[in-house]
Amino acid sequence: MEKRKIIRKLKKQGFQAIEIHSSIGSTNDRAMEIVKEKRVDLGIVIAEHQTRGRGRGERRWEMEEGAGLALSIIFGDISEHQNILGRVTGIGALAVTQTVAELFGLSARIKWPNDVLLDGKKFCGILTEADWVGNNLKSLVVGIGINITKAAIPKEVIFPATALEVESEGLISREDLLDKLIMNILRLMKKINSDLIIKEWEDKLAFKGSEVILHRDGSQIFSGKLLGLDDDGGIVIQTSDEQKNIFYYGDIHLAVK
Ligand code: BT5
């Protein structure tokens, strides 16, 4: 990637802290370090390789050298929406679906809460983290990992995986991808307090209307029909007796008939 060109563009878009690494432990870890060091309204850490990429909890995000893209955007100037973490994760995922549609004509779906799928397989994961001072939310970091080449697909995963070049059957420009993705995220962030965000996210929701199983920490905790999202980005699952239940964390899988 042409670093200088990217930095120039990012500065014009209002980014104050900008780092581009060929390799780093984790872009989210570095972004969290930056927000502890100084106040940043808008910042970004980009890497072509991570050695300690993280998923949620203890999970890892695998990244083969030269095969993917990792970025973490810092938002320090944020309104205190009551479930901003859920909404921002949705915005990250939605921005990825819009980007791959615009650039490659691909139709991606969002597997609640933070996975983006092509042809039912995961090629992107989002990890949103917050920096709190007491009870006040100081900054948010939205980490996005994207598999670009076939080599990015990990050997062992709990959910099938794919990569952009496999699905688009062509070469992907990392610069175009980065550029469009950032534009889409910034545009969507302006609408964070609007319920239209939830509506747009729901339109892309994978398994909507299907029977799903909710897992937490490896255990099956609930099952029913996935109706959609609530205003805070939680999922609404309906049981056979028409009861609606809302959940804010976990993983969903299609129930096998
Ligand atoms: C995620 O967690 O999917 C969030 C991944 C976020 C990665 C970005 S990269 C930039 C920033 N810096 C970081 O350190 N992280 C963020 P989760 O939903 O918990 O899923 C993790 C699971 O996805 C793993 O346990 C694997 O099963 C699977 N997985 C790991 N690497 C993968 C890959 N490259 N492609 C597809 N699936 C993968």
GROMACS .gro file of C-alpha atoms and ligand atoms in nm:
model
  295
    1MET     CA    1   0.000   0.000   0.000
    2GLU     CA    2   0.117   0.351  -0.074
    3LYS     CA    3   0.148   0.490   0.276
    4ARG     CA    4   0.196   0.858   0.198
    5LYS     CA    5  -0.106   0.878  -0.030
    6ILE     CA    6  -0.324   0.705   0.227
    7ILE     CA    7  -0.206   0.930   0.509
    8ARG     CA    8  -0.274   1.243   0.303
    9LYS     CA    9  -0.629   1.129   0.235
   10LEU     CA   10  -0.694   1.029   0.595
   11LYS     CA   11  -0.577   1.369   0.719
   12LYS     CA   12  -0.822   1.538   0.482
   13GLN     CA   13  -1.100   1.324   0.630
   14GLY     CA   14  -1.017   1.457   0.976
   15PHE     CA   15  -0.806   1.175   1.120
   16GLN     CA   16  -0.566   1.312   1.382
   17ALA     CA   17  -0.375   0.999   1.484
   18ILE     CA   18  -0.275   0.780   1.189
   19GLU     CA   19  -0.053   0.472   1.199
   20ILE     CA   20   0.013   0.228   0.916
   21HIS     CA   21   0.213  -0.084   1.006
   22SER     CA   22   0.331  -0.365   0.783
   23SER     CA   23   0.312  -0.588   1.092
   24ILE     CA   24   0.187  -0.534   1.447
   25GLY     CA   25   0.059  -0.742   1.740
   26SER     CA   26  -0.299  -0.617   1.725
   27THR     CA   27  -0.435  -0.294   1.577
   28ASN     CA   28  -0.699  -0.284   1.854
   29ASP     CA   29  -0.431  -0.312   2.124
   30ARG     CA   30  -0.235  -0.028   1.963
   31ALA     CA   31  -0.548   0.187   1.927
   32MET     CA   32  -0.631   0.132   2.296
   33GLU     CA   33  -0.274   0.239   2.385
   34ILE     CA   34  -0.318   0.559   2.181
   35VAL     CA   35  -0.643   0.655   2.356
   36LYS     CA   36  -0.473   0.610   2.693
   37GLU     CA   37  -0.183   0.833   2.581
   38LYS     CA   38  -0.380   1.126   2.440
   39ARG     CA   39  -0.720   1.256   2.346
   40VAL     CA   40  -0.804   1.165   1.987
   41ASP     CA   41  -1.139   1.253   1.830
   42LEU     CA   42  -1.073   1.044   1.522
   43GLY     CA   43  -0.781   0.808   1.476
   44ILE     CA   44  -0.682   0.495   1.288
   45VAL     CA   45  -0.433   0.210   1.309
   46ILE     CA   46  -0.392   0.001   0.994
   47ALA     CA   47  -0.187  -0.318   0.948
   48GLU     CA   48  -0.125  -0.566   0.670
   49HIS     CA   49  -0.030  -0.833   0.924
   50GLN     CA   50  -0.105  -0.900   1.290
   51THR     CA   51   0.078  -1.146   1.510
   52ARG     CA   52  -0.170  -1.138   1.801
   53GLY     CA   53  -0.500  -1.045   1.636
   54ARG     CA   54  -0.788  -1.079   1.877
   55GLY     CA   55  -1.150  -1.185   1.850
   56ARG     CA   56  -1.406  -1.159   2.130
   57GLY     CA   57  -1.308  -1.292   2.473
   58GLU     CA   58  -1.012  -1.527   2.447
   59ARG     CA   59  -1.060  -1.593   2.076
   60ARG     CA   60  -0.802  -1.516   1.815
   61TRP     CA   61  -0.823  -1.351   1.476
   62GLU     CA   62  -0.586  -1.536   1.244
   63MET     CA   63  -0.399  -1.334   0.986
   64GLU     CA   64  -0.154  -1.479   0.740
   65GLU     CA   65   0.115  -1.237   0.622
   66GLY     CA   66   0.011  -1.045   0.309
   67ALA     CA   67  -0.331  -1.209   0.300
   68GLY     CA   68  -0.559  -0.966   0.477
   69LEU     CA   69  -0.628  -0.622   0.614
   70ALA     CA   70  -0.668  -0.511   0.974
   71LEU     CA   71  -0.775  -0.170   1.091
   72SER     CA   72  -0.895  -0.010   1.409
   73ILE     CA   73  -1.074   0.322   1.407
   74ILE     CA   74  -1.077   0.539   1.719
   75PHE     CA   75  -1.383   0.752   1.790
   76GLY     CA   76  -1.320   0.992   2.077
   77ASP     CA   77  -1.595   1.235   1.999
   78ILE     CA   78  -1.904   1.027   2.055
   79SER     CA   79  -2.253   1.081   2.177
   80GLU     CA   80  -2.357   0.869   2.470
   81HIS     CA   81  -2.620   0.652   2.313
   82GLN     CA   82  -2.727   0.394   2.566
   83ASN     CA   83  -2.612   0.100   2.363
   84ILE     CA   84  -2.347   0.259   2.154
   85LEU     CA   85  -2.123  -0.050   2.154
   86GLY     CA   86  -2.390  -0.260   1.985
   87ARG     CA   87  -2.471   0.010   1.733
   88VAL     CA   88  -2.107   0.076   1.644
   89THR     CA   89  -2.043  -0.294   1.583
   90GLY     CA   90  -2.345  -0.293   1.352
   91ILE     CA   91  -2.213   0.014   1.172
   92GLY     CA   92  -1.875  -0.154   1.117
   93ALA     CA   93  -2.040  -0.464   0.973
   94LEU     CA   94  -2.284  -0.262   0.764
   95ALA     CA   95  -2.000  -0.051   0.622
   96VAL     CA   96  -1.823  -0.371   0.516
   97THR     CA   97  -2.136  -0.506   0.340
   98GLN     CA   98  -2.184  -0.174   0.157
   99THR     CA   99  -1.817  -0.158   0.058
  100VAL     CA  100  -1.804  -0.505  -0.096
  101ALA     CA  101  -2.133  -0.438  -0.276
  102GLU     CA  102  -2.007  -0.108  -0.422
  103LEU     CA  103  -1.661  -0.231  -0.517
  104PHE     CA  104  -1.721  -0.590  -0.622
  105GLY     CA  105  -2.098  -0.632  -0.654
  106LEU     CA  106  -2.091  -0.887  -0.372
  107SER     CA  107  -2.391  -0.943  -0.151
  108ALA     CA  108  -2.268  -0.990   0.207
  109ARG     CA  109  -2.481  -1.070   0.512
  110ILE     CA  110  -2.420  -0.992   0.877
  111LYS     CA  111  -2.419  -1.283   1.118
  112TRP     CA  112  -2.516  -1.125   1.446
  113PRO     CA  113  -2.345  -0.968   1.618
  114ASN     CA  114  -2.009  -0.912   1.452
  115ASP     CA  115  -1.936  -1.143   1.159
  116VAL     CA  116  -1.970  -1.059   0.792
  117LEU     CA  117  -2.042  -1.346   0.555
  118LEU     CA  118  -2.021  -1.411   0.184
  119ASP     CA  119  -2.199  -1.719   0.057
  120GLY     CA  120  -2.261  -1.819   0.420
  121LYS     CA  121  -1.890  -1.807   0.511
  122LYS     CA  122  -1.707  -1.559   0.731
  123PHE     CA  123  -1.455  -1.326   0.568
  124CYS     CA  124  -1.465  -1.042   0.818
  125GLY     CA  125  -1.492  -0.999   1.194
  126ILE     CA  126  -1.552  -0.684   1.398
  127LEU     CA  127  -1.425  -0.622   1.750
  128THR     CA  128  -1.554  -0.309   1.925
  129GLU     CA  129  -1.391  -0.204   2.250
  130ALA     CA  130  -1.445   0.090   2.481
  131ASP     CA  131  -1.223   0.304   2.700
  132TRP     CA  132  -1.406   0.419   3.011
  133VAL     CA  133  -1.310   0.679   3.267
  134GLY     CA  134  -1.526   0.595   3.567
  135ASN     CA  135  -1.876   0.569   3.427
  136ASN     CA  136  -1.799   0.791   3.129
  137LEU     CA  137  -1.729   0.647   2.790
  138LYS     CA  138  -1.416   0.820   2.664
  139SER     CA  139  -1.341   0.648   2.335
  140LEU     CA  140  -1.452   0.363   2.118
  141VAL     CA  141  -1.228   0.146   1.906
  142VAL     CA  142  -1.380  -0.044   1.615
  143GLY     CA  143  -1.148  -0.318   1.489
  144ILE     CA  144  -1.212  -0.476   1.152
  145GLY     CA  145  -1.032  -0.778   1.011
  146ILE     CA  146  -1.084  -0.878   0.647
  147ASN     CA  147  -0.961  -1.189   0.466
  148ILE     CA  148  -0.843  -1.084   0.122
  149THR     CA  149  -0.657  -1.372  -0.040
  150LYS     CA  150  -0.725  -1.743  -0.016
  151ALA     CA  151  -0.421  -1.781   0.212
  152ALA     CA  152  -0.610  -1.582   0.478
  153ILE     CA  153  -0.859  -1.862   0.535
  154PRO     CA  154  -0.760  -2.034   0.861
  155LYS     CA  155  -0.722  -2.414   0.868
  156GLU     CA  156  -0.932  -2.462   1.179
  157VAL     CA  157  -1.236  -2.251   1.249
  158ILE     CA  158  -1.562  -2.304   1.433
  159PHE     CA  159  -1.756  -2.146   1.144
  160PRO     CA  160  -1.678  -2.183   0.768
  161ALA     CA  161  -1.447  -1.909   0.637
  162THR     CA  162  -1.375  -1.746   0.303
  163ALA     CA  163  -1.185  -1.452   0.153
  164LEU     CA  164  -1.275  -1.163  -0.077
  165GLU     CA  165  -1.064  -1.280  -0.370
  166VAL     CA  166  -1.220  -1.625  -0.353
  167GLU     CA  167  -1.571  -1.481  -0.371
  168SER     CA  168  -1.504  -1.204  -0.622
  169GLU     CA  169  -1.282  -1.423  -0.840
  170GLY     CA  170  -1.047  -1.131  -0.901
  171LEU     CA  171  -0.764  -0.933  -0.747
  172ILE     CA  172  -0.853  -0.689  -0.474
  173SER     CA  173  -0.689  -0.349  -0.429
  174ARG     CA  174  -0.627  -0.298  -0.057
  175GLU     CA  175  -0.619   0.078  -0.111
  176ASP     CA  176  -0.961   0.091  -0.276
  177LEU     CA  177  -1.101  -0.136  -0.007
  178LEU     CA  178  -0.961   0.077   0.274
  179ASP     CA  179  -1.070   0.401   0.113
  180LYS     CA  180  -1.430   0.299   0.050
  181LEU     CA  181  -1.464   0.125   0.386
  182ILE     CA  182  -1.350   0.431   0.579
  183MET     CA  183  -1.582   0.658   0.379
  184ASN     CA  184  -1.876   0.428   0.451
  185ILE     CA  185  -1.798   0.404   0.823
  186LEU     CA  186  -1.767   0.781   0.863
  187ARG     CA  187  -2.092   0.834   0.675
  188LEU     CA  188  -2.281   0.576   0.882
  189MET     CA  189  -2.138   0.707   1.212
  190LYS     CA  190  -2.312   1.039   1.145
  191LYS     CA  191  -2.641   0.848   1.163
  192ILE     CA  192  -2.558   0.654   1.479
  193ASN     CA  193  -2.852   0.790   1.678
  194SER     CA  194  -3.101   0.723   1.403
  195ASP     CA  195  -3.304   0.404   1.407
  196LEU     CA  196  -3.246   0.382   1.032
  197ILE     CA  197  -2.911   0.225   1.120
  198ILE     CA  198  -3.090  -0.062   1.292
  199LYS     CA  199  -3.324  -0.098   0.996
  200GLU     CA  200  -3.034  -0.111   0.745
  201TRP     CA  201  -2.847  -0.358   0.967
  202GLU     CA  202  -3.158  -0.575   1.000
  203ASP     CA  203  -3.199  -0.580   0.621
  204LYS     CA  204  -2.857  -0.748   0.597
  205LEU     CA  205  -2.907  -0.987   0.888
  206ALA     CA  206  -2.817  -1.348   0.811
  207PHE     CA  207  -3.066  -1.622   0.910
  208LYS     CA  208  -3.357  -1.378   0.958
  209GLY     CA  209  -3.682  -1.574   0.974
  210SER     CA  210  -3.493  -1.900   1.032
  211GLU     CA  211  -3.463  -2.123   1.337
  212VAL     CA  212  -3.140  -2.041   1.516
  213ILE     CA  213  -2.951  -2.154   1.822
  214LEU     CA  214  -2.785  -1.902   2.051
  215HIS     CA  215  -2.453  -2.011   2.202
  216ARG     CA  216  -2.262  -1.853   2.485
  217ASP     CA  217  -1.914  -1.967   2.586
  218GLY     CA  218  -1.955  -2.282   2.380
  219SER     CA  219  -2.292  -2.383   2.532
  220GLN     CA  220  -2.630  -2.377   2.369
  221ILE     CA  221  -2.847  -2.142   2.572
  222PHE     CA  222  -3.157  -2.066   2.365
  223SER     CA  223  -3.326  -2.149   2.037
  224GLY     CA  224  -3.613  -2.017   1.829
  225LYS     CA  225  -3.697  -1.813   1.522
  226LEU     CA  226  -3.477  -1.511   1.455
  227LEU     CA  227  -3.717  -1.218   1.409
  228GLY     CA  228  -3.469  -0.932   1.382
  229LEU     CA  229  -3.302  -0.667   1.597
  230ASP     CA  230  -3.421  -0.443   1.877
  231ASP     CA  231  -3.335  -0.070   1.897
  232ASP     CA  232  -3.007  -0.136   2.073
  233GLY     CA  233  -2.886  -0.398   1.828
  234GLY     CA  234  -2.986  -0.702   2.039
  235ILE     CA  235  -3.140  -1.001   1.859
  236VAL     CA  236  -3.504  -1.090   1.897
  237ILE     CA  237  -3.572  -1.464   1.906
  238GLN     CA  238  -3.925  -1.600   1.916
  239THR     CA  239  -4.003  -1.933   2.079
  240SER     CA  240  -4.279  -2.170   1.962
  241ASP     CA  241  -4.524  -2.022   2.219
  242GLU     CA  242  -4.481  -1.678   2.049
  243GLN     CA  243  -4.268  -1.537   2.334
  244LYS     CA  244  -4.013  -1.283   2.216
  245ASN     CA  245  -3.675  -1.284   2.385
  246ILE     CA  246  -3.394  -1.032   2.338
  247PHE     CA  247  -3.026  -1.114   2.375
  248TYR     CA  248  -2.727  -0.882   2.367
  249TYR     CA  249  -2.435  -1.119   2.345
  250GLY     CA  250  -2.347  -1.465   2.220
  251ASP     CA  251  -2.316  -1.631   1.880
  252ILE     CA  252  -2.593  -1.763   1.662
  253HIS     CA  253  -2.598  -2.068   1.438
  254LEU     CA  254  -2.861  -2.205   1.208
  255ALA     CA  255  -3.054  -2.487   1.374
  256VAL     CA  256  -3.002  -2.812   1.183
  257LYS     CA  257  -3.335  -2.963   1.086
  258BT5     C1  258  -1.420  -1.169   1.561
  258BT5     O1  259  -1.432  -1.228   1.683
  258BT5     O2  260  -1.454  -1.217   1.456
  258BT5     C2  261  -1.354  -1.032   1.567
  258BT5     C3  262  -1.231  -1.025   1.483
  258BT5     C4  263  -1.176  -0.885   1.483
  258BT5     C5  264  -1.043  -0.878   1.416
  258BT5     C6  265  -0.995  -0.738   1.405
  258BT5     S1  266  -0.853  -0.724   1.307
  258BT5     C7  267  -0.832  -0.562   1.356
  258BT5     C8  268  -0.859  -0.558   1.504
  258BT5     N1  269  -0.743  -0.593   1.581
  258BT5     C9  270  -0.761  -0.706   1.652
  258BT5     O3  271  -0.678  -0.758   1.728
  258BT5     N2  272  -0.885  -0.754   1.627
  258BT5    C10  273  -0.958  -0.669   1.537
  258BT5     P1  274  -1.521  -1.356   1.714
  258BT5     O4  275  -1.662  -1.333   1.668
  258BT5     O5  276  -1.497  -1.383   1.857
  258BT5     O6  277  -1.462  -1.467   1.620
  258BT5    C11  278  -1.338  -1.525   1.641
  258BT5    C12  279  -1.342  -1.661   1.573
  258BT5     O7  280  -1.339  -1.643   1.431
  258BT5    C13  281  -1.222  -1.748   1.603
  258BT5     O8  282  -1.243  -1.823   1.721
  258BT5    C14  283  -1.213  -1.837   1.480
  258BT5     O9  284  -1.301  -1.949   1.491
  258BT5    C15  285  -1.267  -1.747   1.369
  258BT5     N3  286  -1.158  -1.687   1.292
  258BT5    C16  287  -1.035  -1.648   1.335
  258BT5     N4  288  -0.965  -1.592   1.236
  258BT5    C17  289  -1.045  -1.596   1.126
  258BT5    C18  290  -1.028  -1.554   0.992
  258BT5     N5  291  -0.917  -1.495   0.950
  258BT5     N6  292  -1.132  -1.576   0.907
  258BT5    C19  293  -1.247  -1.635   0.946
  258BT5     N7  294  -1.268  -1.677   1.072
  258BT5    C20  295  -1.168  -1.657   1.161
   0.00000   0.00000   0.00000
